[in-house]
XYZ file of C-alpha atoms in Angstrom:
619
model
C 13.968 -28.599 36.448
C 14.286 -31.351 33.881
C 15.456 -30.009 30.540
C 14.374 -31.473 27.225
C 15.207 -30.748 23.618
C 12.566 -29.005 21.541
C 12.640 -29.058 17.751
C 15.747 -27.381 16.345
C 15.219 -24.189 14.369
C 17.173 -21.450 12.653
C 16.042 -18.614 14.908
C 14.014 -17.913 18.045
C 12.103 -14.654 18.458
C 11.404 -13.808 22.105
C 8.229 -11.766 22.406
C 5.176 -11.471 20.154
C 4.423 -7.773 20.320
C 4.766 -5.557 17.268
C 8.545 -6.022 17.067
C 8.393 -9.783 17.580
C 5.650 -10.290 14.990
C 7.565 -8.445 12.269
C 10.832 -10.199 13.155
C 9.251 -13.652 13.079
C 7.491 -12.995 9.776
C 10.669 -11.614 8.166
C 12.582 -14.749 9.153
C 9.907 -17.269 8.237
C 8.943 -15.602 4.954
C 12.573 -15.700 3.814
C 12.671 -19.464 4.308
C 14.100 -19.864 7.817
C 12.607 -22.184 10.393
C 11.470 -19.866 13.176
C 10.047 -20.193 16.695
C 8.045 -17.290 18.125
C 8.145 -17.533 21.914
C 5.456 -15.533 23.734
C 4.411 -15.244 27.387
C 0.766 -15.470 26.327
C -0.608 -16.391 22.911
C -3.599 -14.157 23.691
C -1.329 -11.093 23.687
C 0.113 -11.507 20.174
C 0.053 -8.135 18.404
C -1.643 -6.645 21.465
C -2.165 -2.884 21.751
C -1.757 -2.097 25.465
C -1.977 1.657 24.923
C -3.753 3.602 22.193
C -5.461 1.320 19.640
C -4.102 3.297 16.710
C -1.421 2.964 14.055
C 0.549 5.812 12.536
C 0.692 9.467 13.515
C 3.346 12.137 13.098
C 6.457 10.399 11.657
C 5.004 7.073 12.787
C 2.857 6.951 9.645
C 6.085 7.212 7.645
C 7.490 4.225 9.517
C 4.391 2.118 8.784
C 4.539 2.858 5.057
C 8.261 2.017 5.041
C 7.587 -1.258 6.866
C 4.991 -2.037 4.222
C 7.301 -1.073 1.343
C 9.937 -3.495 2.656
C 7.425 -6.353 2.819
C 6.333 -6.083 6.465
C 2.882 -6.721 7.898
C 1.871 -3.765 10.090
C 0.343 -1.669 7.299
C -1.568 -4.608 5.847
C -2.938 -5.535 9.262
C -3.819 -1.940 10.164
C -5.835 -1.558 6.949
C -7.783 -4.722 7.766
C -8.749 -3.371 11.189
C -9.047 0.383 10.680
C -12.046 2.197 12.148
C -11.007 5.666 11.008
C -8.253 7.331 8.949
C -6.963 10.883 9.252
C -4.087 12.810 7.696
C -2.192 14.752 10.354
C -0.536 18.097 9.539
C -2.512 18.329 6.315
C -2.249 22.115 6.387
C 1.539 21.927 6.470
C 4.146 20.800 3.947
C 4.250 17.341 2.411
C 7.353 16.389 4.419
C 5.502 16.399 7.748
C 2.079 15.109 6.712
C 1.472 11.744 8.383
C -1.232 9.108 8.044
C -2.946 7.826 11.187
C -5.640 5.203 11.687
C -7.777 4.397 14.699
C -7.850 0.600 14.720
C -9.957 -2.129 16.266
C -7.822 -3.381 19.139
C -9.187 -6.931 19.315
C -9.386 -7.328 15.547
C -5.748 -6.239 15.178
C -4.639 -8.963 17.603
C -6.822 -11.614 15.947
C -5.715 -10.760 12.414
C -2.023 -10.681 13.327
C -2.302 -13.989 15.179
C -4.110 -15.535 12.196
C -1.384 -14.293 9.841
C 1.363 -15.789 12.010
C -0.499 -19.092 12.379
C -0.779 -19.462 8.609
C 2.843 -18.567 7.833
C 5.020 -21.420 6.639
C 8.222 -22.115 8.654
C 6.787 -20.435 11.767
C 5.876 -22.125 15.063
C 4.234 -20.211 17.934
C 5.086 -21.420 21.457
C 3.619 -20.050 24.676
C 6.326 -19.826 27.307
C 8.864 -17.572 29.017
C 12.451 -17.334 27.802
C 14.813 -17.999 30.705
C 18.224 -18.091 29.040
C 19.970 -17.370 25.759
C 22.851 -19.815 25.477
C 26.088 -19.098 23.657
C 29.319 -20.835 22.722
C 32.472 -19.100 21.509
C 30.574 -15.803 21.447
C 27.728 -17.113 19.260
C 24.069 -17.908 19.994
C 23.441 -21.652 20.231
C 20.072 -22.078 21.971
C 17.211 -20.522 23.928
C 15.978 -22.244 27.100
C 12.447 -21.697 28.361
C 11.191 -21.520 31.944
C 9.599 -24.963 31.534
C 12.923 -26.543 30.550
C 12.503 -26.722 26.787
C 15.674 -25.988 24.827
C 15.473 -24.696 21.257
C 18.782 -25.080 19.471
C 19.190 -22.151 17.069
C 21.725 -19.967 15.291
C 20.090 -16.621 16.045
C 17.835 -15.096 18.686
C 15.906 -11.837 18.612
C 14.885 -10.288 21.938
C 11.662 -8.319 21.500
C 10.306 -8.363 25.043
C 8.569 -4.991 24.964
C 7.715 -3.625 28.432
C 7.507 -7.055 30.065
C 11.032 -7.436 31.518
C 10.673 -7.218 35.324
C 7.724 -4.912 34.748
C 5.668 -3.346 37.521
C 2.393 -1.485 37.136
C 1.853 1.469 39.441
C -1.443 3.133 40.353
C -1.250 5.399 43.367
C 0.005 3.433 46.341
C -0.579 0.084 44.621
C 2.404 -1.544 42.896
C 1.860 -4.862 41.105
C 4.439 -7.163 39.560
C 3.045 -7.711 36.099
C 2.820 -6.521 32.523
C 0.269 -4.319 30.763
C -3.447 -5.087 30.899
C -2.940 -7.631 33.689
C -0.715 -9.950 31.629
C 2.168 -11.726 33.395
C 5.648 -10.215 33.235
C 9.003 -11.813 32.366
C 11.382 -12.146 35.317
C 14.129 -14.514 34.163
C 15.881 -12.893 31.212
C 17.305 -9.609 32.551
C 20.235 -11.158 34.428
C 21.038 -13.302 31.407
C 21.227 -10.165 29.218
C 23.550 -8.527 31.749
C 25.745 -11.630 31.744
C 25.880 -11.440 27.939
C 27.306 -7.917 28.119
C 24.310 -5.607 27.845
C 23.919 -2.542 30.059
C 20.402 -2.587 31.531
C 18.431 0.405 32.816
C 14.870 1.230 33.884
C 12.294 3.159 31.804
C 8.637 4.031 32.362
C 5.537 4.556 30.286
C 1.829 4.758 31.038
C -1.704 4.614 29.708
C -5.035 6.363 30.397
C -8.245 4.825 31.669
C -10.792 3.139 29.423
C -14.355 4.366 29.866
C -17.719 2.762 29.235
C -18.881 4.639 26.151
C -22.516 4.311 27.240
C -21.754 6.671 30.138
C -20.128 9.377 27.990
C -22.249 12.300 26.761
C -20.958 12.498 23.192
C -23.675 15.027 22.253
C -21.747 17.686 24.158
C -18.534 17.109 22.254
C -17.220 18.110 18.801
C -17.047 15.138 16.451
C -13.780 14.227 14.722
C -14.871 12.334 11.571
C -12.623 10.151 9.447
C -11.199 11.287 6.121
C -11.032 9.794 2.639
C -7.272 9.411 2.393
C -5.051 6.593 1.138
C -4.402 3.359 3.118
C -1.145 2.329 4.802
C -0.363 -0.614 2.561
C 0.714 -0.087 -1.029
C -1.155 -3.328 -1.747
C -4.483 -1.574 -1.064
C -6.145 1.098 -3.193
C -8.713 2.739 -0.914
C -10.036 3.151 2.622
C -13.578 2.368 3.879
C -16.268 4.982 3.217
C -18.050 4.520 6.545
C -15.680 5.387 9.371
C -16.242 5.507 13.129
C -16.009 9.035 14.596
C -13.782 10.161 17.464
C -14.595 13.084 19.755
C -12.749 16.059 21.178
C -12.836 17.482 24.710
C -10.535 19.304 27.144
C -9.352 19.359 30.727
C -10.292 22.458 32.756
C -9.501 24.312 35.993
C -11.331 21.686 38.084
C -9.315 18.895 36.500
C -6.079 20.696 37.237
C -7.195 21.462 40.803
C -7.748 17.756 41.557
C -4.218 16.990 40.358
C -2.383 19.902 42.018
C -4.130 19.342 45.355
C -3.068 15.701 45.446
C 0.537 15.635 44.238
C 1.496 13.970 47.537
C -0.437 10.916 46.290
C 0.978 11.062 42.742
C 3.725 8.425 42.272
C 5.504 10.708 39.802
C 5.891 13.415 42.456
C 6.107 11.612 45.803
C 9.237 9.640 44.897
C 7.488 6.332 44.248
C 8.516 6.414 40.556
C 12.154 7.214 39.819
C 12.576 5.691 36.353
C 12.702 7.770 33.156
C 9.422 8.405 31.346
C 8.619 9.584 27.813
C 9.227 13.281 27.163
C 6.801 13.478 24.239
C 3.885 11.544 25.715
C 3.752 12.776 29.328
C 1.143 12.002 31.958
C -1.549 14.562 32.712
C 0.153 15.229 36.069
C 3.365 16.203 34.257
C 1.513 18.430 31.775
C -0.416 20.260 34.499
C 2.652 20.788 36.702
C 4.970 21.741 33.840
C 2.495 24.102 32.145
C 0.696 25.697 35.099
C -0.316 28.725 33.066
C -2.134 26.618 30.476
C -5.891 26.674 31.052
C -6.719 23.377 29.351
C -5.217 20.347 27.620
C -6.714 18.656 24.565
C -8.206 15.159 24.900
C -9.518 12.749 22.255
C -12.142 10.081 22.935
C -11.369 7.156 20.650
C -13.136 3.787 20.241
C -11.238 0.680 21.349
C -13.037 -1.480 18.815
C -16.217 -2.268 16.912
C -17.143 -5.063 19.344
C -16.828 -3.100 22.593
C -18.189 0.030 24.269
C -14.776 0.862 25.758
C -13.391 4.294 24.933
C -9.738 5.350 25.105
C -9.065 8.846 26.493
C -6.002 10.056 24.605
C -4.125 12.732 26.535
C -5.243 11.737 30.044
C -2.575 9.188 30.968
C -2.076 9.004 34.749
C -0.828 6.921 37.670
C -3.008 8.603 40.296
C -4.939 6.351 42.749
C -8.288 5.004 41.609
C -10.374 7.348 43.745
C -8.616 10.428 42.350
C -8.863 9.077 38.812
C -12.631 8.794 39.128
C -12.865 12.334 40.534
C -10.512 13.762 37.892
C -12.138 12.141 34.846
C -15.574 13.366 35.918
C -14.442 17.003 35.837
C -14.078 16.820 32.031
C -16.919 17.999 29.794
C -18.854 15.012 28.476
C -17.415 12.711 31.151
C -19.407 14.026 34.120
C -21.117 10.654 34.629
C -18.495 8.383 33.103
C -17.786 4.918 34.465
C -14.244 3.585 34.306
C -13.851 0.072 32.897
C -10.044 -0.116 33.222
C -8.167 2.305 35.436
C -5.022 4.042 34.197
C -1.568 3.007 35.359
C 2.150 3.632 34.889
C 4.472 0.763 34.059
C 8.216 0.430 34.735
C 10.376 -2.085 32.882
C 13.951 -3.084 32.042
C 15.582 -2.123 28.745
C 19.118 -1.992 27.363
C 21.588 0.704 26.354
C 21.628 0.600 22.546
C 25.239 1.730 22.375
C 25.835 -2.016 22.895
C 24.112 -2.657 19.531
C 25.331 -2.591 15.918
C 23.402 -0.770 13.133
C 22.108 -4.205 12.084
C 20.559 -4.460 15.619
C 22.924 -7.346 16.372
C 24.782 -7.334 19.685
C 28.364 -6.075 19.570
C 29.401 -8.865 21.939
C 27.325 -11.912 20.949
C 27.078 -13.006 17.336
C 23.564 -13.897 16.256
C 21.840 -12.026 19.114
C 19.533 -9.163 18.084
C 17.260 -6.767 19.984
C 14.212 -4.863 18.736
C 11.450 -2.664 20.116
C 11.050 -1.266 23.616
C 13.914 -3.433 24.887
C 15.995 -0.920 22.869
C 14.547 2.031 24.757
C 11.979 3.152 22.183
C 8.276 3.856 22.648
C 5.468 3.159 20.207
C 4.138 0.262 18.164
C 5.522 1.650 14.912
C 9.084 2.114 16.162
C 8.962 -1.425 17.544
C 7.651 -2.956 14.315
C 10.293 -1.155 12.246
C 13.096 -2.498 14.422
C 11.577 -5.965 14.469
C 11.503 -6.104 10.697
C 15.138 -4.955 10.383
C 16.359 -7.303 13.141
C 14.503 -10.263 11.621
C 15.651 -9.465 8.112
C 19.276 -9.004 9.183
C 19.232 -12.265 11.128
C 17.842 -13.946 8.017
C 20.447 -12.376 5.734
C 23.240 -13.423 8.088
C 22.006 -17.013 8.319
C 21.694 -17.147 4.531
C 25.257 -15.880 4.122
C 24.210 -12.548 2.557
C 25.264 -8.969 3.232
C 23.390 -7.148 6.027
C 20.811 -4.417 5.491
C 21.732 -1.043 6.998
C 19.403 1.724 5.855
C 21.020 5.149 5.715
C 19.469 8.293 7.171
C 18.775 9.550 3.642
C 17.006 6.310 2.683
C 14.364 5.902 5.365
C 12.946 7.053 8.671
C 13.827 3.525 9.791
C 17.446 4.424 9.061
C 17.143 7.576 11.174
C 15.538 5.647 14.031
C 18.194 2.942 14.204
C 21.107 5.306 13.621
C 19.914 7.541 16.467
C 19.696 4.528 18.790
C 23.055 2.939 18.030
C 25.061 6.132 17.464
C 23.636 8.583 19.999
C 21.823 6.234 22.370
C 18.795 7.418 24.332
C 18.337 8.342 27.979
C 14.541 8.350 27.774
C 11.887 6.409 25.826
C 12.684 7.344 22.217
C 9.933 8.525 19.912
C 10.225 9.058 16.164
C 9.503 12.626 14.979
C 9.792 14.290 11.592
C 12.248 16.813 13.082
C 14.768 13.998 13.674
C 15.120 13.396 9.908
C 17.373 15.959 8.232
C 16.317 14.705 4.768
C 12.595 14.516 5.566
C 11.488 16.150 2.300
C 13.011 13.179 0.466
C 11.607 10.679 3.004
C 7.909 11.343 2.468
C 5.272 8.708 3.126
C 4.052 8.862 -0.498
C 7.398 7.663 -1.936
C 8.252 4.939 0.604
C 7.847 2.216 -2.033
C 10.078 4.066 -4.505
C 12.785 4.221 -1.859
C 12.514 0.748 -0.332
C 10.535 -1.888 -2.218
C 13.419 -2.825 -4.511
C 15.593 -3.291 -1.407
C 12.967 -5.536 0.205
C 12.668 -7.537 -2.999
C 16.438 -8.009 -3.259
C 16.464 -9.254 0.372
C 13.818 -11.844 -0.476
C 11.030 -10.428 1.696
C 8.893 -8.607 -0.859
C 6.693 -11.106 -2.700
C 6.286 -11.241 -6.475
C 2.711 -9.989 -6.109
C 3.817 -6.994 -4.081
C 6.734 -6.303 -6.418
C 4.506 -6.300 -9.493
C 2.156 -3.894 -7.743
C 5.166 -1.668 -7.092
C 6.288 -1.822 -10.730
C 2.778 -0.874 -11.895
C 2.572 2.007 -9.437
C 6.026 3.270 -10.402
C 5.054 3.253 -14.077
C 1.786 5.011 -13.274
C 3.701 7.696 -11.370
C 6.141 8.217 -14.248
C 3.270 8.497 -16.736
C 1.528 10.999 -14.438
C 4.666 13.134 -14.236
C 5.057 12.960 -18.021
C 1.452 14.104 -18.534
C 1.808 16.956 -16.047
C 4.847 18.238 -17.932
C 2.804 18.552 -21.137
C 1.349 21.828 -22.360
C -2.089 22.669 -20.997
C -4.950 24.101 -23.063
C -4.200 27.842 -23.120
C -7.813 29.039 -22.899
C -8.667 26.739 -19.987
C -5.428 27.651 -18.225
C -6.159 31.383 -18.534
C -9.703 30.853 -17.264
C -8.462 28.873 -14.240
C -5.850 31.500 -13.356
C -8.366 34.320 -13.764
C -10.966 32.527 -11.630
C -8.406 32.196 -8.822
C -7.402 35.861 -9.066
C -3.756 34.965 -9.803
C -1.388 36.941 -12.039
C -2.446 36.483 -15.678
C -0.537 34.190 -18.010
C 1.758 35.778 -20.573
C 2.620 32.589 -22.448
C 1.744 28.940 -22.733
C 2.119 26.766 -19.628
C 2.302 23.103 -18.689
C 0.220 21.542 -15.939
C 3.443 21.441 -13.907
C 3.819 25.209 -14.350
C 0.350 25.691 -12.872
C 1.309 23.516 -9.895
C 4.450 25.586 -9.375
C 2.218 28.670 -9.378
C 0.547 27.228 -6.286
C -2.582 25.820 -7.901
C -3.569 22.494 -6.259
C -3.565 19.490 -8.563
C -7.150 18.728 -7.491
C -8.309 22.008 -9.103
C -6.270 21.317 -12.233
C -7.851 17.861 -12.537
C -11.354 19.328 -12.460
C -10.571 22.203 -14.815
C -8.912 20.038 -17.483
C -10.570 16.647 -16.899
C -7.310 14.749 -16.431
C -5.988 11.943 -14.159
C -9.437 10.624 -13.262
C -8.260 6.986 -13.096
C -5.017 7.633 -11.183
C -4.982 6.663 -7.457
C -4.908 9.556 -5.022
C -1.532 8.740 -3.457
C 0.125 8.482 -6.898
C -1.201 11.931 -7.814
C -0.067 13.294 -4.463
C 3.433 11.923 -5.011
C 3.688 13.435 -8.493
C 2.348 16.808 -7.327
C 4.855 16.924 -4.468
C 7.781 16.085 -6.763
C 6.841 18.997 -9.011
C 6.011 21.520 -6.296
C 9.205 20.914 -4.309
C 11.574 20.154 -7.210
C 14.050 22.892 -6.265
C 14.199 21.879 -2.623
C 14.529 18.215 -3.555
C 17.477 18.977 -5.822
C 19.185 20.815 -2.971
C 18.448 17.888 -0.646
C 19.994 15.458 -3.142
C 23.193 17.501 -3.144
C 23.323 17.354 0.664
C 22.720 13.596 0.532
C 25.610 13.106 -1.876
C 27.937 15.029 0.438
C 26.832 12.916 3.412
C 27.361 9.708 1.428
C 31.041 10.522 0.931
C 31.631 10.242 4.684
C 29.490 7.091 4.896
C 31.741 5.516 2.243
C 34.882 5.950 4.387
C 34.920 2.855 6.652
C 36.612 2.814 10.040
C 38.425 -0.479 10.755
C 36.794 -2.250 13.746
C 40.167 -2.858 15.423
C 41.104 0.839 15.748
C 42.566 1.774 19.149
C 41.152 5.280 19.510
C 43.148 5.808 22.702
C 46.372 5.849 20.665
C 45.316 8.322 17.953
C 47.136 11.571 18.622
C 45.075 14.724 18.243
C 41.752 13.234 19.399
C 40.287 14.854 22.490
C 39.773 12.620 25.542
C 35.976 12.820 25.269
C 36.103 11.869 21.580
C 38.366 8.905 22.324
C 35.972 7.631 24.979
C 32.855 8.105 22.820
C 34.413 6.557 19.718
C 35.647 3.564 21.709
C 32.176 3.106 23.225
C 30.189 3.335 19.978
C 32.847 1.954 17.597
C 31.330 3.592 14.479
C 31.412 1.749 11.172
C 32.366 4.787 9.115
C 33.216 8.500 9.301
C 29.583 9.477 8.736
C 28.466 7.607 11.818
C 31.432 8.936 13.798
C 30.433 12.498 12.897
C 26.989 11.968 14.462
C 28.256 10.774 17.857
C 27.532 13.236 20.639
C 30.857 14.578 21.903
C 32.737 14.110 18.611
C 33.360 17.439 16.853
C 34.554 18.379 13.328
C 38.175 18.669 14.511
C 38.038 15.048 15.690
C 36.679 13.955 12.308
C 39.567 15.784 10.620
C 42.013 13.866 12.828
C 40.345 10.586 11.854
C 40.564 11.476 8.148
C 44.301 12.123 8.505
C 44.663 8.849 10.418
C 42.896 6.912 7.640
C 44.999 8.517 4.908
C 48.210 7.630 6.775
C 46.997 4.047 7.270
C 46.452 3.757 3.512
């Protein structure tokens, strides 16, 4: 094939899914000439699985992306059909925002944003080779022979690398939703030093909503909560409902009687699938004593009748899918528009990756998203933003951005990947964050917007909004620490049946007594003009003040280990006192500091003590 030189650029982003979009925008918005290379321009920002954004821990990631100057939250708010707050009955640390979004609108809006971003060029084509010289990225060659000379490349290929879709006995070489796959880059990544393995995910069928009997099913209405983006003040009043239903004994019977035709159980699929988002076959087999499994019927968009069946992912053959879906209440006469399928794809071992998401072996080469073994739009977007921002910082001669585990869920996500690795599709959960009470979704801007501004990604408009919100929060806290009217306070406490007051109290004292701020607002007529999420943040700070202080002490202790760097040239094999397993793991991961070393699986406290002695002797 005849090669030709395309326009030179600073960086090439390979893939235009959620990771690629954030990476490209981070680069272009910080002044770097960027090429976004995509297999199909009609799949930019595409949602091949559930058309939703957020969820448990994922909502935290979206708000952090937004606080740093990313696009996912802004775009999700533009296209939201319904908002809900998950875990609302639990503590503030685990409450997570989720929005059902319009699938087609999300793609269109993201594509429009990219098209109108200065310094950014979109090119439809397949990446065939990442070229290097002296261990540094020099160019990206496409399948059609075009060569983009560049100083950095970000691989954000999603589930498209050598992907195959599997439905029953039918295996098709291709990507999600019938899009073409990418077949040329895997060997190049292996040649560049990456370890490649095979993961799997899947998706349920899409039904024609006109054939679903929604009257039989409980409605799940939207809620008046706050939006994802700190740039926005409110969510729409009129929200599209979702519906709830369940599998039953007949559903389970169809599955259990046909396991010989299920690719997950007849040996046809051998790759590793997601533990926390299993297929219905896996749920029924694993939990045989469970009588039913919860399903949600969710709209795919405002311009379509297609309905997504959350919880009924499968790779069964088409005939069994039709039989199985029609056993569910409300779906007795349903018609399937798009049948469900499993998809296998290539991804890398992230122990080959630095905390900046740059390759340990090739300078200027970054990876982000499902190529790194994660699952989910939000995890992908978070990595894309960090990879793009770090590539930008490097090309501008600035220090890299490495978020600590106490600073952000994004920090937890990336640290888990590059320190522990993952043997299955990784999903973010609140339980992974040891400092989750400090990493709430309501204070994401307080934690991260200044960092995004210092990196050059947060705009002046966004920064001023942050400054105003921060001041509003401080004023709210100051007001709540003032003395409340004694008579009204006594009346409120008496009305609730709480222990009577023996002395004067502040509004904060009433909150610490367990009285919700919403009741205090009504009783005293305060905070009427303050946005809901600002009030929520202030209330949480007061209610959990003791726990937060304890968390801060733990964070300070953890920081001391993070501040003890480990020289990159250490020969762990020659350090006496280290166990063999620790030597092997430390040499594989090559941690940047003692804190990261402590988190490596197979490295115990005695090994850390040996390293501390080693460092003191080196000094």
